[in-house]
Short mmCIF file of C-alpha atoms and ligand atoms in Angstrom, two decimals:
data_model
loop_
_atom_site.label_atom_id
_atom_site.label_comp_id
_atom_site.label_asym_id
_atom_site.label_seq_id
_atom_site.Cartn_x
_atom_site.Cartn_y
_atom_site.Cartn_z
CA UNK J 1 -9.06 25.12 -10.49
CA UNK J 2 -10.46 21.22 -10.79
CA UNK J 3 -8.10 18.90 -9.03
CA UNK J 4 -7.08 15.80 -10.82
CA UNK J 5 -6.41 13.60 -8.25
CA UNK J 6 -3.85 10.49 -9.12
CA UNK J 7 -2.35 10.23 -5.81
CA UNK J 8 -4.66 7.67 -4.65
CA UNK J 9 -1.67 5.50 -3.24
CA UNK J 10 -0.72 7.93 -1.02
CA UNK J 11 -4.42 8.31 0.23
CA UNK J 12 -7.82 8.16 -0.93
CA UNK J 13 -10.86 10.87 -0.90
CA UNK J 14 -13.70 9.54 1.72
CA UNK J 15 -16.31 7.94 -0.40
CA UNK J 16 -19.95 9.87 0.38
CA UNK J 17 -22.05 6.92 1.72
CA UNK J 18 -19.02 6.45 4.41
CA UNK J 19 -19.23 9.97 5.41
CA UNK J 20 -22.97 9.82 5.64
CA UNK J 21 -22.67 6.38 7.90
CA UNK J 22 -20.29 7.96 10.02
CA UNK J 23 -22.09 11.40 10.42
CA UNK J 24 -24.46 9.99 13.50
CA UNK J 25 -22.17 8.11 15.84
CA UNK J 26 -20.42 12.11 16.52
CA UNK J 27 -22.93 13.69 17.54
CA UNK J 28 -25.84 11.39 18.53
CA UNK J 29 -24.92 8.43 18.71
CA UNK J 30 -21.83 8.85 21.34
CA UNK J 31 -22.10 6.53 23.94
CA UNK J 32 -18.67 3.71 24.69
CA UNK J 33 -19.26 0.63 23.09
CA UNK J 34 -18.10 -0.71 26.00
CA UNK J 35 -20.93 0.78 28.43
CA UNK J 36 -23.45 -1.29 29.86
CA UNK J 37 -26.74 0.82 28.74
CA UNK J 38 -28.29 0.48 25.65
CA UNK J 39 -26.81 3.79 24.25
CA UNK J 40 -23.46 2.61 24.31
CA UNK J 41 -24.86 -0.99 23.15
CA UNK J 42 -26.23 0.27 20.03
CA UNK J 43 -22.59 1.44 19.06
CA UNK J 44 -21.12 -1.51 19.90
CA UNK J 45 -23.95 -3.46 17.90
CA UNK J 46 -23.18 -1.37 14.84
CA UNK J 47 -19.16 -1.48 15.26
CA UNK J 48 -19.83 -5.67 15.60
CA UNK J 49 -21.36 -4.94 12.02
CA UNK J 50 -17.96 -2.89 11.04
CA UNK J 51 -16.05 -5.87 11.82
CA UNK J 52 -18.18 -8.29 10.02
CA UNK J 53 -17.77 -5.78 6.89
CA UNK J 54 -14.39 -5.93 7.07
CA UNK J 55 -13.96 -9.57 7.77
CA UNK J 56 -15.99 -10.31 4.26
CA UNK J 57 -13.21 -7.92 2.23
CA UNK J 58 -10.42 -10.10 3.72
CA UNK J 59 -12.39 -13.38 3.43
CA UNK J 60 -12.28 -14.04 7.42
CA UNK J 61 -14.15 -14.23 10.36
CA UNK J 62 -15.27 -11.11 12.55
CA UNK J 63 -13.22 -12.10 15.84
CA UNK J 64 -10.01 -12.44 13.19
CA UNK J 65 -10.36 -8.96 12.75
CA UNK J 66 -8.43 -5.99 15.31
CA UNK J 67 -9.17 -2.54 14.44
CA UNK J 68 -6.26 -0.35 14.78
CA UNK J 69 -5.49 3.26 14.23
CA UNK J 70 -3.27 3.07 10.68
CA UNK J 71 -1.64 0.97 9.38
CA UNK J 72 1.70 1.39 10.58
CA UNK J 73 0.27 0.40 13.33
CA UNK J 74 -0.80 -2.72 12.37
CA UNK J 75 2.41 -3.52 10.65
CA UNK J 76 3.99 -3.13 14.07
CA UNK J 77 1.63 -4.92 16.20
CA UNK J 78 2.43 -8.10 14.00
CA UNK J 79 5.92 -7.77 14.00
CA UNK J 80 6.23 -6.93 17.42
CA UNK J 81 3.79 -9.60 18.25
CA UNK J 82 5.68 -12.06 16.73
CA UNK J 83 8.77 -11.41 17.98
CA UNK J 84 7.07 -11.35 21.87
CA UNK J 85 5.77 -14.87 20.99
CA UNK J 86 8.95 -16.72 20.20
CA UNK J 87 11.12 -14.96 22.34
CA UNK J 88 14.44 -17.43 21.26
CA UNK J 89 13.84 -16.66 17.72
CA UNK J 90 16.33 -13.86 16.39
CA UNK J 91 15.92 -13.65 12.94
CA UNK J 92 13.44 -12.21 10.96
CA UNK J 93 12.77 -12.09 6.71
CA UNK J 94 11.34 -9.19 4.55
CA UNK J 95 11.92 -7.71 1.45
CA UNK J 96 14.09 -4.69 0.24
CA UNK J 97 11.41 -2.85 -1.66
CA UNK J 98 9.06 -2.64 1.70
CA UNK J 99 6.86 0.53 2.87
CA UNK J 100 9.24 2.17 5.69
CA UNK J 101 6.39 1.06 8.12
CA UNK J 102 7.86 -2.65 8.25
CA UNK J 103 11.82 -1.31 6.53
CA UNK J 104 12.57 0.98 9.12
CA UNK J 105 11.21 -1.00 11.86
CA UNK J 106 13.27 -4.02 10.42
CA UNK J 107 16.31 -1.75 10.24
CA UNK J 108 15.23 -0.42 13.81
CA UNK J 109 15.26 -4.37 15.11
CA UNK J 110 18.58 -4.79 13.09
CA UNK J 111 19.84 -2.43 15.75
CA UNK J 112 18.38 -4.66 19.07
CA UNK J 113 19.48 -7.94 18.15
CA UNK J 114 17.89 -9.62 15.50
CA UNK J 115 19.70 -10.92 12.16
CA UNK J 116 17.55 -9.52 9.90
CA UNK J 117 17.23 -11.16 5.60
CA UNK J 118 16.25 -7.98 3.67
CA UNK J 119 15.08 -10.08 0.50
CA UNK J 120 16.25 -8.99 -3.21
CA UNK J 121 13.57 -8.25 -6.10
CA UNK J 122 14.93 -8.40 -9.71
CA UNK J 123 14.59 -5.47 -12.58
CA UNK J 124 11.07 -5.53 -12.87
CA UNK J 125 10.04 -5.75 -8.89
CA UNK J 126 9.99 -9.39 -8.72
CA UNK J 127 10.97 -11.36 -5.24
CA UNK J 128 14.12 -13.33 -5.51
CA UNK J 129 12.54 -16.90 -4.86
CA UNK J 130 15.86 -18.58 -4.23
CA UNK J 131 17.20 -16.04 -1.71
CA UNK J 132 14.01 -16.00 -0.24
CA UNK J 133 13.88 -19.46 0.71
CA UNK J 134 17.35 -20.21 1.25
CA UNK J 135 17.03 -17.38 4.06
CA UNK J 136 14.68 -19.25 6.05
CA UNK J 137 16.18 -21.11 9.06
CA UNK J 138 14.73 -22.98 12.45
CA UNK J 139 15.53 -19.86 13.85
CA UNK J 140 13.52 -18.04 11.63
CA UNK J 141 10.47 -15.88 13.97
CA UNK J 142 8.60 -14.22 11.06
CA UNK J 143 8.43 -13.57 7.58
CA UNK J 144 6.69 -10.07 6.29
CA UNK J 145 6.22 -9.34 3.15
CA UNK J 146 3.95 -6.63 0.90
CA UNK J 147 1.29 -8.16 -0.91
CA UNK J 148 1.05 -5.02 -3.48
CA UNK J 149 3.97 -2.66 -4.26
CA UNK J 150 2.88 0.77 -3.50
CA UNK J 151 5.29 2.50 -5.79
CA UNK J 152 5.20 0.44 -8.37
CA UNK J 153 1.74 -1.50 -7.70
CA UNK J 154 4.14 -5.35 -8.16
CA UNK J 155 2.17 -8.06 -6.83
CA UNK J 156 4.27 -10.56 -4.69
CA UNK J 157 2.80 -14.32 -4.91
CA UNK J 158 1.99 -14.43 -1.50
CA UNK J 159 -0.47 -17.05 -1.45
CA UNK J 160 2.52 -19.50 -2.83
CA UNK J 161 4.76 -17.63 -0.68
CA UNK J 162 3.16 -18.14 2.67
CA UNK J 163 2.15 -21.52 1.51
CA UNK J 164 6.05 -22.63 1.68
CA UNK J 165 6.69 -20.58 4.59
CA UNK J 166 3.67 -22.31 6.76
CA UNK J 167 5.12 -25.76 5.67
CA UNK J 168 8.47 -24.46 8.27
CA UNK J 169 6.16 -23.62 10.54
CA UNK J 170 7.43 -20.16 10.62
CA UNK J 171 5.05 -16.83 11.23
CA UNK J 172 3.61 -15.40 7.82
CA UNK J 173 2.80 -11.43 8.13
CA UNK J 174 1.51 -9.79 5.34
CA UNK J 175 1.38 -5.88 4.76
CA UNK J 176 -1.61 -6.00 2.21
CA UNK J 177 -2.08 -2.16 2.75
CA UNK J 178 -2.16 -1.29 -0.84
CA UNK J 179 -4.02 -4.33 -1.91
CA UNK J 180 -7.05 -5.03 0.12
CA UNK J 181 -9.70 -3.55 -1.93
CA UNK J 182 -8.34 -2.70 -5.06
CA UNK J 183 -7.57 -7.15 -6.06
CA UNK J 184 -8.85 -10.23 -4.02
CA UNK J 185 -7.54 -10.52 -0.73
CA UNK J 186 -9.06 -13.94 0.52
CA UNK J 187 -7.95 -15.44 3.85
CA UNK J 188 -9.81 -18.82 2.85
CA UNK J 189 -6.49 -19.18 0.17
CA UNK J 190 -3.71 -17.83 1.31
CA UNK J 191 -2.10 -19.51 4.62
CA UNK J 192 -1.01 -16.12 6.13
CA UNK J 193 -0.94 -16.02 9.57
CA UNK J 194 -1.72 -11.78 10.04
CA UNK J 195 -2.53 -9.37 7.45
CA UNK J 196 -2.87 -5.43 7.96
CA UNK J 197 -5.28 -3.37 5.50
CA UNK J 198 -5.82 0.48 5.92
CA UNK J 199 -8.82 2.57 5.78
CA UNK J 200 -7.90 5.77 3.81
CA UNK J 201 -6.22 3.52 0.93
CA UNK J 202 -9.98 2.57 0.52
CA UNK J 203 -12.05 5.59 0.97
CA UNK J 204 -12.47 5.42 4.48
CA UNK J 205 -11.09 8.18 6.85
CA UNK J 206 -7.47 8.86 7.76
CA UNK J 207 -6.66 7.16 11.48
CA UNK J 208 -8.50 3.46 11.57
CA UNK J 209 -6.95 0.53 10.17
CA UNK J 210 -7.34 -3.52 10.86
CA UNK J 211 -4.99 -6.23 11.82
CA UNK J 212 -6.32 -9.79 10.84
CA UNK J 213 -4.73 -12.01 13.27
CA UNK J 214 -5.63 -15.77 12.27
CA UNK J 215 -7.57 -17.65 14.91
CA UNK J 216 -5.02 -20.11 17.10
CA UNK J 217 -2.08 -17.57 16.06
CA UNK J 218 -0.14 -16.55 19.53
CA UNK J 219 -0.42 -12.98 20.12
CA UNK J 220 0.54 -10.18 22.41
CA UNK J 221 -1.09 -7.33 22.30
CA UNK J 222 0.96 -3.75 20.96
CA UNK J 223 -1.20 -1.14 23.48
CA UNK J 224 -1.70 -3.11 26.83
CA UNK J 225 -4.99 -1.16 28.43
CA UNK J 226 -8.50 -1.90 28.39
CA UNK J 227 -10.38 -5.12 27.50
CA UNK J 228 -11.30 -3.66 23.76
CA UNK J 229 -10.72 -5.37 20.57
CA UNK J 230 -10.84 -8.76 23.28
CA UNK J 231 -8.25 -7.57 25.25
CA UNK J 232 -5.90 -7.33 21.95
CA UNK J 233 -5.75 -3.44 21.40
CA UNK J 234 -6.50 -1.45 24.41
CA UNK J 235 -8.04 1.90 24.29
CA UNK J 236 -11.85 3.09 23.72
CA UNK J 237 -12.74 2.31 20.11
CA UNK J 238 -12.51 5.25 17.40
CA UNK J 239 -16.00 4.49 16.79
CA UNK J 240 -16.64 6.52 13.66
CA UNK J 241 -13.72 5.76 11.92
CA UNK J 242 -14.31 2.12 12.82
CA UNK J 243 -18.01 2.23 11.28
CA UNK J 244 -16.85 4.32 8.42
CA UNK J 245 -14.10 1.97 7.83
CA UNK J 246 -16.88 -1.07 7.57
CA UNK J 247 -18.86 0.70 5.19
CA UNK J 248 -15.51 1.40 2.80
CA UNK J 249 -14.66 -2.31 2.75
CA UNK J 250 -18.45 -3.11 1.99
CA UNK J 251 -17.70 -0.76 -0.86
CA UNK J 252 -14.81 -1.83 -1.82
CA UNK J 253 -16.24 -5.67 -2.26
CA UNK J 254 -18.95 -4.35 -4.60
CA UNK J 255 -16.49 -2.66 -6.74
CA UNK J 256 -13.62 -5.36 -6.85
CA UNK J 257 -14.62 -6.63 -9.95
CA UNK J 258 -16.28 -4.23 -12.63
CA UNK J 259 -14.91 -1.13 -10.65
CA UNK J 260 -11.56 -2.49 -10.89
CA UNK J 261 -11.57 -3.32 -14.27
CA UNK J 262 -12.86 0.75 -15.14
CA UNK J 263 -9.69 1.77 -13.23
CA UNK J 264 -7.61 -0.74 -14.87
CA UNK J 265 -8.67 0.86 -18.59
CA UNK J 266 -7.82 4.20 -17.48
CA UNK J 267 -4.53 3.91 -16.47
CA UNK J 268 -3.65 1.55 -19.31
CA UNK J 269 -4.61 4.21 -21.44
CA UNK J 270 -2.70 6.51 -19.59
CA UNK J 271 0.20 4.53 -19.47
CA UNK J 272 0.00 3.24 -23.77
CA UNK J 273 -0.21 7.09 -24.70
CA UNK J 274 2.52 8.04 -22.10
CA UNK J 275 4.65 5.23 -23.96
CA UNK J 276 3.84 6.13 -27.87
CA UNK J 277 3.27 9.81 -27.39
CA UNK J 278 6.76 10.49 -25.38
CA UNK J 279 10.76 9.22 -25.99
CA UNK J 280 12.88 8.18 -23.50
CA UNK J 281 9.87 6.51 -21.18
CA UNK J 282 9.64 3.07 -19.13
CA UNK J 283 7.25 1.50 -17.00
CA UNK J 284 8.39 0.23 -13.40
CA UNK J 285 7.89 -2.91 -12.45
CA UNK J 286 5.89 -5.80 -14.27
CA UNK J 287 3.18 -4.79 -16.08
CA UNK J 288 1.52 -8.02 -16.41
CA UNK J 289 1.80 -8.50 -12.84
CA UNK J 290 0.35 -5.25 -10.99
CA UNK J 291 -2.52 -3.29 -9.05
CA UNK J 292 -5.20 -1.85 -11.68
CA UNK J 293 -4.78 1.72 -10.72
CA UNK J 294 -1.44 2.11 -10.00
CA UNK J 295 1.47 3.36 -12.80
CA UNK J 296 5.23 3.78 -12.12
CA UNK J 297 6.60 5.79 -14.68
CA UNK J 298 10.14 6.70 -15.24
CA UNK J 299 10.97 10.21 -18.21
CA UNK J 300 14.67 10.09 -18.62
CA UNK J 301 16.67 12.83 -17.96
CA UNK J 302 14.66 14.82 -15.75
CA UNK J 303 13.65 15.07 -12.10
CA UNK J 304 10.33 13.93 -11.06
CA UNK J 305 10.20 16.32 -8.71
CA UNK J 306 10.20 19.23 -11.74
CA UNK J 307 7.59 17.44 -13.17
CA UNK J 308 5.22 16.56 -9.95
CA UNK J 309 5.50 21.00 -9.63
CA UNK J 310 4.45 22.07 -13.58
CA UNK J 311 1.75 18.90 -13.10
CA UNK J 312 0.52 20.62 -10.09
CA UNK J 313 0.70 23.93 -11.54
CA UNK J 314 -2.69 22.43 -14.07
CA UNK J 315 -3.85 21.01 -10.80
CA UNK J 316 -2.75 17.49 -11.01
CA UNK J 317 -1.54 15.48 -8.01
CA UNK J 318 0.62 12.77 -8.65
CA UNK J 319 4.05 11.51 -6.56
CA UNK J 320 7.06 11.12 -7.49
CA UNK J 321 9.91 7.73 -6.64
CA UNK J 322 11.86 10.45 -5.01
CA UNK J 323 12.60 11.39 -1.29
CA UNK J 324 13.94 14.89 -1.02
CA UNK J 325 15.84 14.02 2.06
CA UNK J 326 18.49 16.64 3.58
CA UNK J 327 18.44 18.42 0.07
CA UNK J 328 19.62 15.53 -1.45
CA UNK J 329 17.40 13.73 -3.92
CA UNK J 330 17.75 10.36 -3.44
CA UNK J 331 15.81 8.00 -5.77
CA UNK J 332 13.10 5.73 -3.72
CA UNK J 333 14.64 2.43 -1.81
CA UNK J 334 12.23 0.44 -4.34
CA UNK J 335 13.81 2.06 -7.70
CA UNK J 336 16.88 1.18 -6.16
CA UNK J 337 16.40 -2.22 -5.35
CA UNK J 338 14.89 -3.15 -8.76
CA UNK J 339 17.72 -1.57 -10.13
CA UNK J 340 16.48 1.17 -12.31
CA UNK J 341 19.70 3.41 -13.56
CA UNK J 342 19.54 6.67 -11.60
CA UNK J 343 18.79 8.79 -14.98
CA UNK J 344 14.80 7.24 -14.82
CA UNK J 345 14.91 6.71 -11.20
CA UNK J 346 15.18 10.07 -10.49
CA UNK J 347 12.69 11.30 -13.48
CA UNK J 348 9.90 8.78 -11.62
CA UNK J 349 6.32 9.47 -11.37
CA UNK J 350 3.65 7.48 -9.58
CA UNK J 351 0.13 7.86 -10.82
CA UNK J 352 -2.42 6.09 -8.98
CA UNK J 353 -6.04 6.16 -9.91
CA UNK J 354 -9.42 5.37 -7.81
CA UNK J 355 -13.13 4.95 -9.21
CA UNK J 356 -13.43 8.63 -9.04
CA UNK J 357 -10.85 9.01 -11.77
CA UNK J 358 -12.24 9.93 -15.23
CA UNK J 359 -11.93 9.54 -18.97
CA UNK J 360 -11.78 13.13 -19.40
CA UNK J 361 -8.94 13.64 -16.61
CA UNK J 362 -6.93 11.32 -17.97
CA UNK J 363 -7.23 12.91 -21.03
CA UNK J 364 -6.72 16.39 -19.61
CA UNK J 365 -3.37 14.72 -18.32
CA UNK J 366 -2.65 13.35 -21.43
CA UNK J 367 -2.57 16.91 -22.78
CA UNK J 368 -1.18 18.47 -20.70
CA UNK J 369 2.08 16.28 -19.78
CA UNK J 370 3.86 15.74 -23.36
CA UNK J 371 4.54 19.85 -23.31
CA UNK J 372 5.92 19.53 -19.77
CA UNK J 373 8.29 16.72 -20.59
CA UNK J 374 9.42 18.39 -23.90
CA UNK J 375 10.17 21.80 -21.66
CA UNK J 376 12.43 20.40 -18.52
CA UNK J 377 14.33 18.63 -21.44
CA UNK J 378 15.51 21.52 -23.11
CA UNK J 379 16.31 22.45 -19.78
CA UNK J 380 18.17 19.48 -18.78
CA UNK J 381 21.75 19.27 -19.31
CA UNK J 382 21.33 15.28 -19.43
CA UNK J 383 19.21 15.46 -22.06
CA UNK J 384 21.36 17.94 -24.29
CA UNK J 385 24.64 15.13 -23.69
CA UNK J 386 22.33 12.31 -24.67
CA UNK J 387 20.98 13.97 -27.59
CA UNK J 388 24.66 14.76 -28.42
CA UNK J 389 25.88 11.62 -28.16
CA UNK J 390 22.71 10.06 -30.53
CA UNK J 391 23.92 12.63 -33.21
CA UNK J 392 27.21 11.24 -33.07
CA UNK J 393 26.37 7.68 -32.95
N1 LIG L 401 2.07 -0.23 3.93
C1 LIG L 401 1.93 0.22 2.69
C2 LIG L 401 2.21 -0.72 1.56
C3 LIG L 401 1.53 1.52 2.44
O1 LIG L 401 1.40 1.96 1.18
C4 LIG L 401 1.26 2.37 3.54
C5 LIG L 401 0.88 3.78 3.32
O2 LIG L 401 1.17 4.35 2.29
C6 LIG L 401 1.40 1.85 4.83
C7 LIG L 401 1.81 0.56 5.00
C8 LIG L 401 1.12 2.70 6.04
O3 LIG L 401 -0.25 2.88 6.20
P1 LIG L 401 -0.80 4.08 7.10
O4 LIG L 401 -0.59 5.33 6.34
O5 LIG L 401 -2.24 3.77 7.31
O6 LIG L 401 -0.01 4.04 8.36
#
């Protein structure tokens, strides 16, 4: 069976020309970047060109850039960082509709000592301005905040945002994990201080990530060791990843404009038919306002879950705004904090497309879904009371 692959939030497939840059520096090319021959010099030449890569996706310069190995990990280098820097500070700003790799550790920190301003979005994703900036106090160490939604692909303003924020003189983090790559991510314009991106979001491989730390911004390093990464992130580099990783963000650049566009066509068409072909259907979040590729879709009356299994039944990956935690099914934190009533929270789906995605598999989608929807309705006990109650009405 073909796999149709619109999962590409969760992670990406490894783009070809990455695997084929990566394929030497296993097996021949293995020397330590760090050793004084010129084996291990070559590797460090060609890593010095992975930086520079990704330093022209994020609009920086090479020695702004600290590879890391995922990005949770550079989400928690910055916030840990910042915290190390200003240790009199003790309160810290996000938003409620984070990835759990800055929530939980801002829940974790809530724990240790540190007031922490989990920052309201409205119905359609949208930051609470007011709150936001009302929140902010001299004692105010760090502000972190998502550039892209990754469930619902919401855009926050960040370059405004971390413009108002700098003027305080507070520390701006940004976790731009889901939008590095896929919409401009330029460090020329926007005033933030660090910014993590993450290499399988853009066809590189699982494990390597980057942490732009702006130059003159205090730091202290996450894993004390070796003199690597300038004695910010210890620990012999993961070369191939790291040179893979370069390559993907050269990609990505290429692609940010017409690609992006392609990708942005699909899943409108995905999402227009979704909306005239089948009742009972909302987008999350605001459209206008959004990643190309990404589509948060909520089918009343069902549970995404039911659907993600028949989807994957035709061979079709997509995720749903569900966690099944402790056999409860809880709708996601981000469906929750925009509000969505628990009937389309819980029947949430989250396609997310990449360059790979075709006409035709949308299509094949398109075909198959409808049927699926019309079958766990008749199944669905909500849908049989709402139906009920539109017959008396
Ligand atoms: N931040 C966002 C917005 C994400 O979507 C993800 C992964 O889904 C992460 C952080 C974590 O990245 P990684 O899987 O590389 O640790």
């Amino acid at each position: 069976m073909d796999i149709i692959y619109l999962d590409n939030n969760a992670t990406t497939r490894v783009d070809q020309e990455v695997v084929q840059e990566m394929l030497p520096y296993f097996h021949e090319l293995y020397g330590n970047p760090s050793s004084m021959h010129s084996f291990g010099g070559e590797v460090g030449n060609k890593i010095a060109e992975a930086r520079e890569q990704t330093a022209r996706l994020l609009g920086a310069e090479p020695e702004e850039i600290i590879f890391t190995s995922c990005g949770t990990e550079s989400d928690s280098t910055a916030i840990w960082s910042a915290l190390q820097s200003q240790p009199d500070k003790k309160h810290i700003v996000t938003s409620r509709v984070e990835h759990p790799a800055v929530k939980n550790l801002f829940e974790h920190l809530s724990q240790k000592g540190y007031r922490v301003t989990f920052v309201p979005v409205d119905a359609k994703g949208r930051l609470d301005r007011d709150y936001f900036f009302d929140s902010l106090t001299e004692d105010t160490a760090l502000v972190s905040l998502m550039w892209a939604n990754n469930e619902t692909g919401v855009i926050f303003p960040i370059q405004e945002l971390a413009e108002k924020v700098k003027e305080k003189g507070i520390l701006f983090h940004s976790d731009a994990v889901q939008a590095a790559g896929k919409i401009p991510v330029d460090m020329n314009t926007v005033q933030a201080d660090m910014l993590s991106v993450s290499g399988h979001k853009i066809h590189a491989p699982k494990g390597v990530a980057a942490l732009y730390v702006r130059k003159g911004t205090k730091f202290s390093p996450f894993l004390i060791g070796g003199h690597q990464e300038r004695g910010r992130r210890g620990g012999t580099e993961n070369t191939a990843q790291i040179i893979g990783f370069g390559k993907a963000c050269e990609l990505a650049l290429s692609r940010l404009k017409s690609g992006q566009q392609n990708i942005r066509k699909l899943r409108d068409h995905l999402e227009q038919s979704i909306l005239s072909g089948i009742s009972k259907v909302m987008v999350n979040g605001e459209t206008g306002n959004r990643l190309p590729n990404t589509s948060s879709i909520s089918f009343e009356f069902i549970e995404g879950e039911s659907i993600l299994l028949m989807l994957d039944k035709f061979g079709i990956c997509a995720s749903s705004g569900s966690a099944c935690t402790s056999g409860s099914l809880e709708p996601s934190h981000v469906l929750r904090a925009m509000g969505v009533p628990y009937t389309a929270a819980h029947g949430s789906i989250r396609f997310s497309l990449s360059h790979y995605t075709t006409r035709k598999e949308i299509d094949y989608v398109l075909q198959k879904l409808p049927p699926i929807i019309e079958r766990l309705r008749t199944m669905s006990p909500f849908w049989a009371e709402y139906q009920k109650a539109c017959s008396v009405a």
